[in-house]
CSV table of C-alpha atoms and ligand atoms in Angstrom, one decimal:
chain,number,residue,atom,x,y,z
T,1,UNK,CA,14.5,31.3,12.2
T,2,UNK,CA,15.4,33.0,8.5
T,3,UNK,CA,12.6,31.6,6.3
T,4,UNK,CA,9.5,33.3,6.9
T,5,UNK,CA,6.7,34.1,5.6
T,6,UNK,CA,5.8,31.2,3.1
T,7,UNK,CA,8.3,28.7,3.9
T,8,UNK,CA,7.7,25.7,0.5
T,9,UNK,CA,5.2,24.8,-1.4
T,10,UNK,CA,3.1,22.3,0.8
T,11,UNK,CA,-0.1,20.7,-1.4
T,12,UNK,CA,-1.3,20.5,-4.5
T,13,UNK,CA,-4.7,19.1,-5.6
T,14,UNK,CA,-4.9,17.1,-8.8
T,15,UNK,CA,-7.6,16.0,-11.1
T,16,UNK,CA,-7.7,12.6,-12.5
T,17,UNK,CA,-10.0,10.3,-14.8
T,18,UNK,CA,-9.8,7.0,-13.1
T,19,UNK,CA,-9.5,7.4,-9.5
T,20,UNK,CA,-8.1,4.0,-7.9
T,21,UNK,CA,-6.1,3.4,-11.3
T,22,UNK,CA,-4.2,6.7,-10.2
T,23,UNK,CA,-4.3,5.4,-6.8
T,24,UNK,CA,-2.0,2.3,-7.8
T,25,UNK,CA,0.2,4.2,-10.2
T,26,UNK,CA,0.8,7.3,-7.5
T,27,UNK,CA,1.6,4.2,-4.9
T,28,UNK,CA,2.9,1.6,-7.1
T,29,UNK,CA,4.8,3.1,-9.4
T,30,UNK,CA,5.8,6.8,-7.5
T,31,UNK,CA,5.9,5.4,-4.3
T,32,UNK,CA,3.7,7.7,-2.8
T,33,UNK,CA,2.1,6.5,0.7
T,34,UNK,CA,-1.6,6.9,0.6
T,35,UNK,CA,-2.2,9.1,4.0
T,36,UNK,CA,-6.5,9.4,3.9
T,37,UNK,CA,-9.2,9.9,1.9
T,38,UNK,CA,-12.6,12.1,2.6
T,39,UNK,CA,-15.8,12.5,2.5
T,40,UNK,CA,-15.7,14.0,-1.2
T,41,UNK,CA,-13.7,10.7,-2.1
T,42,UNK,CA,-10.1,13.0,-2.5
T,43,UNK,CA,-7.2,10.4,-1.6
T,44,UNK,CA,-4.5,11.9,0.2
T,45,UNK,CA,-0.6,11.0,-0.2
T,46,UNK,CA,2.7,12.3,1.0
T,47,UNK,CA,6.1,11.3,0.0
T,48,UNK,CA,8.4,9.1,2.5
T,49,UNK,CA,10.6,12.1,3.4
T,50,UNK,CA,7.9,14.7,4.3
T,51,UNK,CA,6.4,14.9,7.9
T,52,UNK,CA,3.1,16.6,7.0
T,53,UNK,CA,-0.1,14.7,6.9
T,54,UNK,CA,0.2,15.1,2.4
T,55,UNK,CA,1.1,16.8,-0.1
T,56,UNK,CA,-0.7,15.6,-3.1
T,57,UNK,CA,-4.2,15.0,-3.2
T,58,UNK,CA,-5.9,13.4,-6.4
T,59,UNK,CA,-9.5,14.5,-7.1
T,60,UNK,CA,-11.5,11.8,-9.7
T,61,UNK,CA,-13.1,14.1,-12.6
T,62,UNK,CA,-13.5,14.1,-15.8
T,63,UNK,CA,-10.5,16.6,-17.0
T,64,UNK,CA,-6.9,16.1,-16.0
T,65,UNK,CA,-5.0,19.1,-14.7
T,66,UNK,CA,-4.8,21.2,-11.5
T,67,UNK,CA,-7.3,22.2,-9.4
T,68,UNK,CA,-5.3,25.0,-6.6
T,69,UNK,CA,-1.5,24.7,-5.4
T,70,UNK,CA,-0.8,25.4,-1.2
T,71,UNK,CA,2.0,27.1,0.2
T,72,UNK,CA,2.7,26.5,4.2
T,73,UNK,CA,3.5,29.4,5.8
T,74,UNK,CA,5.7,30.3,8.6
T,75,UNK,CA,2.0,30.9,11.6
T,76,UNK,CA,-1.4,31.6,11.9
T,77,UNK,CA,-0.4,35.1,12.2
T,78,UNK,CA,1.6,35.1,9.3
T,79,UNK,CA,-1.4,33.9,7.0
T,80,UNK,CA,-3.3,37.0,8.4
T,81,UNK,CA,-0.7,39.1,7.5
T,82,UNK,CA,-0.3,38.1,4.1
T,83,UNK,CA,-4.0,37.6,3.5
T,84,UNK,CA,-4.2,41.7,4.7
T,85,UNK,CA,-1.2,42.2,2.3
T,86,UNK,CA,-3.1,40.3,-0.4
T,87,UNK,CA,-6.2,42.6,0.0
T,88,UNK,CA,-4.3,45.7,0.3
T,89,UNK,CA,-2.6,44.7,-3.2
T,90,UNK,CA,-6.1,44.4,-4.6
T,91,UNK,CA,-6.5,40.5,-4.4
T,92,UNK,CA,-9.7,39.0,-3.3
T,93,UNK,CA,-9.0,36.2,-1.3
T,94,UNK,CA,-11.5,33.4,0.6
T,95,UNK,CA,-11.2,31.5,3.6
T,96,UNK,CA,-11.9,28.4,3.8
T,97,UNK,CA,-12.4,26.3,6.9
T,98,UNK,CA,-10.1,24.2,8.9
T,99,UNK,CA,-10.6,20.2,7.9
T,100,UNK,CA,-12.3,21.1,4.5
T,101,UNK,CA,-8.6,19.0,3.5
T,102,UNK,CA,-8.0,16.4,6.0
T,103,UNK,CA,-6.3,17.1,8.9
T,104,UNK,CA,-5.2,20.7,7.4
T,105,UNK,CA,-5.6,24.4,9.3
T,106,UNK,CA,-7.6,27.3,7.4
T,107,UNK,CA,-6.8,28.0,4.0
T,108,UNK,CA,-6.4,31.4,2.6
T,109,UNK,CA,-7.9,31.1,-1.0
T,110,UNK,CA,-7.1,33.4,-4.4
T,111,UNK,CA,-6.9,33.3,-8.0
T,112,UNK,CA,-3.8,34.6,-9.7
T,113,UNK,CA,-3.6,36.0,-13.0
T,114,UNK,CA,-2.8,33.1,-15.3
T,115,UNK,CA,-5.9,31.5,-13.8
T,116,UNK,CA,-4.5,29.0,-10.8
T,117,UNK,CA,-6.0,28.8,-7.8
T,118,UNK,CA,-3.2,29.0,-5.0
T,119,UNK,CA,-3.8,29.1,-1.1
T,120,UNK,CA,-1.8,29.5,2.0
T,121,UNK,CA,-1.9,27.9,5.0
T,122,UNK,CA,-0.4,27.8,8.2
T,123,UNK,CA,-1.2,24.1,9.8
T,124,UNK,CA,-1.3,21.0,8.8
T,125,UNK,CA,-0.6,17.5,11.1
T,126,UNK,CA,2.9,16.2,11.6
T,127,UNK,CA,2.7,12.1,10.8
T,128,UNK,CA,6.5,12.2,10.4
T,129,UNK,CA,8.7,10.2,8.0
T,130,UNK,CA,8.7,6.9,9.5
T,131,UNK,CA,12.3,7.7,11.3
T,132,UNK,CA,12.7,8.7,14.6
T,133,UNK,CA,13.9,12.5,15.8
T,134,UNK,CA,16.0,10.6,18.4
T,135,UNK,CA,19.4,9.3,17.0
T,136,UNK,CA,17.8,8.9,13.4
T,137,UNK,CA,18.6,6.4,10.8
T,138,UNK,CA,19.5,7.7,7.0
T,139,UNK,CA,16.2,6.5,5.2
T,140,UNK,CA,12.9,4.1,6.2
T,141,UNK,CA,11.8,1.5,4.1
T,142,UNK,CA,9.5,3.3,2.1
T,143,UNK,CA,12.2,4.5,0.5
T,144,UNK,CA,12.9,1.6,-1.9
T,145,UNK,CA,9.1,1.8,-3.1
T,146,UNK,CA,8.9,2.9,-6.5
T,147,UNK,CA,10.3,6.0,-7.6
T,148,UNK,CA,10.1,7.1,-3.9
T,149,UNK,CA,10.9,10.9,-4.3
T,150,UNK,CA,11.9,12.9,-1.3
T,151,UNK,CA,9.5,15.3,-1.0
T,152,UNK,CA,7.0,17.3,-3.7
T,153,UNK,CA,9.2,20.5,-4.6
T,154,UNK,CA,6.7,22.8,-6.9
T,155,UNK,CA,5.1,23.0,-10.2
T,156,UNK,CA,5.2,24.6,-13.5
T,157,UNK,CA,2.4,26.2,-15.0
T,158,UNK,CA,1.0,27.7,-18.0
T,159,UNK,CA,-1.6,30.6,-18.5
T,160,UNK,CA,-1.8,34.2,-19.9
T,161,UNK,CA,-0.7,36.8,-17.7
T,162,UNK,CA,3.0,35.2,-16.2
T,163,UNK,CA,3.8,39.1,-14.7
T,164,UNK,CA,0.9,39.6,-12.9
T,165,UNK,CA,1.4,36.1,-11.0
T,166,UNK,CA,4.5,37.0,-11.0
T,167,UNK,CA,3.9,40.5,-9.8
T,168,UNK,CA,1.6,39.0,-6.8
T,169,UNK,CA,4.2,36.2,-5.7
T,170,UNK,CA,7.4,38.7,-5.4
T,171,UNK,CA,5.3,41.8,-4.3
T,172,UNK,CA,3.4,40.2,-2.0
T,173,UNK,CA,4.4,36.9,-0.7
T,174,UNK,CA,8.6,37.5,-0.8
T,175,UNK,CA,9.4,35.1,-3.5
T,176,UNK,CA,11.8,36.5,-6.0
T,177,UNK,CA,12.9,36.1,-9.6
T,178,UNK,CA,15.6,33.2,-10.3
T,179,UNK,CA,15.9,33.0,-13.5
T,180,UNK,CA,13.5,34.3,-17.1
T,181,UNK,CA,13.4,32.6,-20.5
T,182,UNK,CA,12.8,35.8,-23.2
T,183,UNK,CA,10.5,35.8,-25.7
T,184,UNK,CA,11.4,37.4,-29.7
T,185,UNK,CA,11.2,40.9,-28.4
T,186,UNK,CA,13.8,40.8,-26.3
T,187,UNK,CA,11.8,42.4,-23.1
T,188,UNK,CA,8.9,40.0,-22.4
T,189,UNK,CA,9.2,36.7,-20.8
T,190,UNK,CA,8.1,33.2,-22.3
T,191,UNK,CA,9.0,31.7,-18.8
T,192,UNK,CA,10.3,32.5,-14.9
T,193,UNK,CA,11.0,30.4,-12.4
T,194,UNK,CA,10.9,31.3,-8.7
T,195,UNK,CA,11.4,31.0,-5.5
T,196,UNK,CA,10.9,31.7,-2.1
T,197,UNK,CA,13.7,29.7,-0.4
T,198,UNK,CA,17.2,29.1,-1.4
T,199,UNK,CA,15.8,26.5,-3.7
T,200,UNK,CA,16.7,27.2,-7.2
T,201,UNK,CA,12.7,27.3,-8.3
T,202,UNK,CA,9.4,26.6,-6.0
T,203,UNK,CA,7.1,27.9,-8.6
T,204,UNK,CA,7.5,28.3,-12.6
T,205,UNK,CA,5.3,29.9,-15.3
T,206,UNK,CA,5.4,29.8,-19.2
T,207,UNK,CA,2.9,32.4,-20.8
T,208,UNK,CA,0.2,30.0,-22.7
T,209,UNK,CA,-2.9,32.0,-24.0
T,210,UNK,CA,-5.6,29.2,-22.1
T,211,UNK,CA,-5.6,29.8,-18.4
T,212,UNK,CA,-5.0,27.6,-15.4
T,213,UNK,CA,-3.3,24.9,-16.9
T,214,UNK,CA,-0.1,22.6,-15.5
T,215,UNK,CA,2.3,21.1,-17.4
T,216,UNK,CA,3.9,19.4,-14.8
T,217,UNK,CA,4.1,18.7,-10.5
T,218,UNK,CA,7.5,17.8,-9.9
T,219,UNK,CA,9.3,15.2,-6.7
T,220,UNK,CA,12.7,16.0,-5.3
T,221,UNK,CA,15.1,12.9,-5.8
T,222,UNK,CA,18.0,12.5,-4.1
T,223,UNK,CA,20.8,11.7,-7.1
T,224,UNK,CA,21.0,11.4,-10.5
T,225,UNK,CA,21.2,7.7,-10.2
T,226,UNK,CA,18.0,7.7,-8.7
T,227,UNK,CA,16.9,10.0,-11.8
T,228,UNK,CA,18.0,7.0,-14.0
T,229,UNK,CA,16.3,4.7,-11.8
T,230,UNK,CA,13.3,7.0,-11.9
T,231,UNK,CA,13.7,6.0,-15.5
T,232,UNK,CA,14.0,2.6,-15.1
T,233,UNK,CA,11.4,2.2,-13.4
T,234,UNK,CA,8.8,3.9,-15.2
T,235,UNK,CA,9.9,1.6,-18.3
T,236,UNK,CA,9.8,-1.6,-16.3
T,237,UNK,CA,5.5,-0.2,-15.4
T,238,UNK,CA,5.3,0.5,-19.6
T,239,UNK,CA,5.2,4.5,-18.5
T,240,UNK,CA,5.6,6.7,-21.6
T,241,UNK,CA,9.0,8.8,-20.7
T,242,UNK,CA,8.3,12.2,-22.7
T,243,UNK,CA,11.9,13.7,-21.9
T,244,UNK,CA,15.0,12.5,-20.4
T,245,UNK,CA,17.4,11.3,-18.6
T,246,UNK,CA,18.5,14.5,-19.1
T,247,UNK,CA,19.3,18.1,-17.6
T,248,UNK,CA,17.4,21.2,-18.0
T,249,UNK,CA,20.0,24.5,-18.9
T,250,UNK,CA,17.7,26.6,-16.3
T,251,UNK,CA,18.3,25.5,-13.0
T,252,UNK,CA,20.4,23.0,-13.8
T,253,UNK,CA,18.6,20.0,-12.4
T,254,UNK,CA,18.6,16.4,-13.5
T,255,UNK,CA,15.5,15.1,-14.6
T,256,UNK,CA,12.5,13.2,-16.7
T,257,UNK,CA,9.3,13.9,-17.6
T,258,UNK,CA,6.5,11.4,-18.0
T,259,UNK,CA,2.9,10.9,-18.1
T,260,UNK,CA,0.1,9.7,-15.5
T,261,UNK,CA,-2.4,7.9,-16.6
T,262,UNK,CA,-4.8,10.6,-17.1
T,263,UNK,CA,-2.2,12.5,-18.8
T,264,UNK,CA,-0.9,14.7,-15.9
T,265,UNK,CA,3.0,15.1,-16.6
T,266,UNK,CA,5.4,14.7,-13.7
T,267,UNK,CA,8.5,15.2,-13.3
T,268,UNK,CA,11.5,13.4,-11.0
T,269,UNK,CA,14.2,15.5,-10.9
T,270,UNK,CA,17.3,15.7,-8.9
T,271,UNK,CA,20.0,18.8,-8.5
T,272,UNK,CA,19.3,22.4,-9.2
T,273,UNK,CA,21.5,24.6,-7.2
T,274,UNK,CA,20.9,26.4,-4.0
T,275,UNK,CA,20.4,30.9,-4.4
T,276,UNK,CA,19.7,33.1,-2.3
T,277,UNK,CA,17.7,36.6,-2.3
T,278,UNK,CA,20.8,38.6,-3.5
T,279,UNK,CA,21.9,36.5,-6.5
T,280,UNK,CA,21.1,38.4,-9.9
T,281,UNK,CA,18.9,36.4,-11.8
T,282,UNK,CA,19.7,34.3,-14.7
T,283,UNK,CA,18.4,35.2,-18.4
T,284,UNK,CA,17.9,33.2,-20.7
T,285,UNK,CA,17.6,34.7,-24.6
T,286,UNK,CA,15.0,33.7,-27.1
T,287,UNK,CA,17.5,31.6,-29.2
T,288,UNK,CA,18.4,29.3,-26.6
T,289,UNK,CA,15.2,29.1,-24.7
T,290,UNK,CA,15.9,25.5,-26.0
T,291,UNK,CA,18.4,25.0,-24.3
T,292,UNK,CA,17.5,26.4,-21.0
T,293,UNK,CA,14.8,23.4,-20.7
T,294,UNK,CA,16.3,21.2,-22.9
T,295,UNK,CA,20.1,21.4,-22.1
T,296,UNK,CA,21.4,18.5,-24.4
T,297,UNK,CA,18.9,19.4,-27.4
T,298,UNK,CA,19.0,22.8,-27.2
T,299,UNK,CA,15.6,22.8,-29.0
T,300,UNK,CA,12.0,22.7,-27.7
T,301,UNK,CA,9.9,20.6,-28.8
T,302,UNK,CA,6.2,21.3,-29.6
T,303,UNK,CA,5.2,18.7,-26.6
T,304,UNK,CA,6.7,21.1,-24.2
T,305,UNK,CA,4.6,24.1,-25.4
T,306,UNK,CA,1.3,22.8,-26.2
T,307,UNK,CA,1.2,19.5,-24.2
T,308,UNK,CA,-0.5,20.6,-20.6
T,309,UNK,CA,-3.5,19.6,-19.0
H,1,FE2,FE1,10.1,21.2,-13.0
């Protein structure tokens, strides 16, 4: 096996303002399949393509935004590695228990620079995709259901101190730089996206002076039609798009942004090419940091900078 160490990003805990109403437009109009919900009244979902028990988990609150991101790792003894390289590096890190997420291993627990909350973990229970592992068909009927993204793929977010995450997530946990929006100065980045696959991002930052905050959890499609139907769709439920159909310049993919009703932006998002360890990053300068999120524009808008919850 090549990947190891953290292999993709697995979970990702949301707030929300109205609990069920989120619950109906995550099922309804996503096509996310509710998976559980606990004790604390968390609801669970996965997306039809992922074999783990979830991936998203929406918490009812009174502020939108993010409340920690997990990465799966390769083994039990990985996560004790990398919690011990953590440490070493200067991170404090916590442990919390197996089952304080529903049918979910021990977590390794630590705060990164630009304020998120991010955890490791090494199990999680397979419920499968709905399609057999003998002689398989192509796709399962949850497939059709709503936007029905493949999988959730990562997450940008916004905070002060983008090098020191970034320091801790290619240092550390053997992700490495794809490709860096400059700011003015020529030297210092406004943005970096990276990853710790051969996927073109599985994290992405944009310096923002409050910490901790998302601006948006993204879900793999599998086309660009299905990026229009994405589209379509969220029209058809009277969902406010707030970019695209379009392309972003920096990695390429196919995509649109949109609100959920608490005012959490998603994306669906198709494309994006495959890298690998050895490929020189891409730069982007300050004048067309524009177009590297906004390909056809080529400018950004204010709602991309200030907009995050
Ligand atoms: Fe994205």
């Amino acid at each position: 096996m090549a990947i190891q160490g953290v292999m993709r990003p697995g979970h990702f805990q949301m707030r929300v303002l109205d609990l069920e109403a989120s619950v109906r437009f995550y099922t309804e109009v996503l096509g996310l399949i509710e998976t559980g919900r606990d004790k604390q009244g968390r609801v669970y979902f996965k997306a039809w393509d992922e074999r783990d028990h979830h991936s998203l988990i929406l918490r009812g609150a009174g502020q939108a935004g993010v409340d920690f991101i997990g990465f799966k790792v390769t083994d039990k003894q990985t996560l004790d590695r990398l919690e011990a390289d953590l440490n070493a590096y200067g991170v404090k890190t916590e442990r919390i228990s197996a089952g304080e997420l529903l049918e979910t291993g021990e977590r390794v627990r630590f705060e990164i620079p630009t304020g998120h909350l991010v955890e490791l973990y090494a199990e999680k229970s397979h419920v499968g995709n709905g399609i057999s592992y003998l002689n398989p068909d192509p796709w399962a009927p949850a497939a059709e259901k709503g936007i029905a993204p493949i999988r959730y793929d990562h997450c940008l977010l916004y905070g002060p101190d983008i090098d020191g995450a970034r320091k801790i997530f290619c240092e550390v946990l053997g992700f490495y730089l794809v490709e860096h929006v400059l700011l003015e100065d020529g030297e210092s980045d406004l943005g970096i996206w990276l990853s710790c696959s051969n996927k073109a991002h599985d994290i992405a930052f944009v310096r923002h002076p409050e910490p901790g905050k998302l601006h948006h959890v993204s879900f793999l499609l599998e086309s660009w039609e299905k990026v229009l139907r994405a589209a379509d769709i969220c029209s058809m439920h009277r969902v406010k798009l707030d970019f695209g159909p379009s392309r972003h310049g920096a990695t390429r993919g196919t995509t649109i942004y949109a609100f959920d009703p608490s005012g959490n932006r998603f994306e669906t998002f198709s494309g994006g090419y495959q890298t690998y360890p050895d490929i020189r990053p891409i730069t982007w300068s300050s004048e067309e940091a524009g177009a590297a999120v906004y390909y056809h524009d080529r400018k950004l808008n204010e709602r991309f900078l200030s907009v995050v919850t």
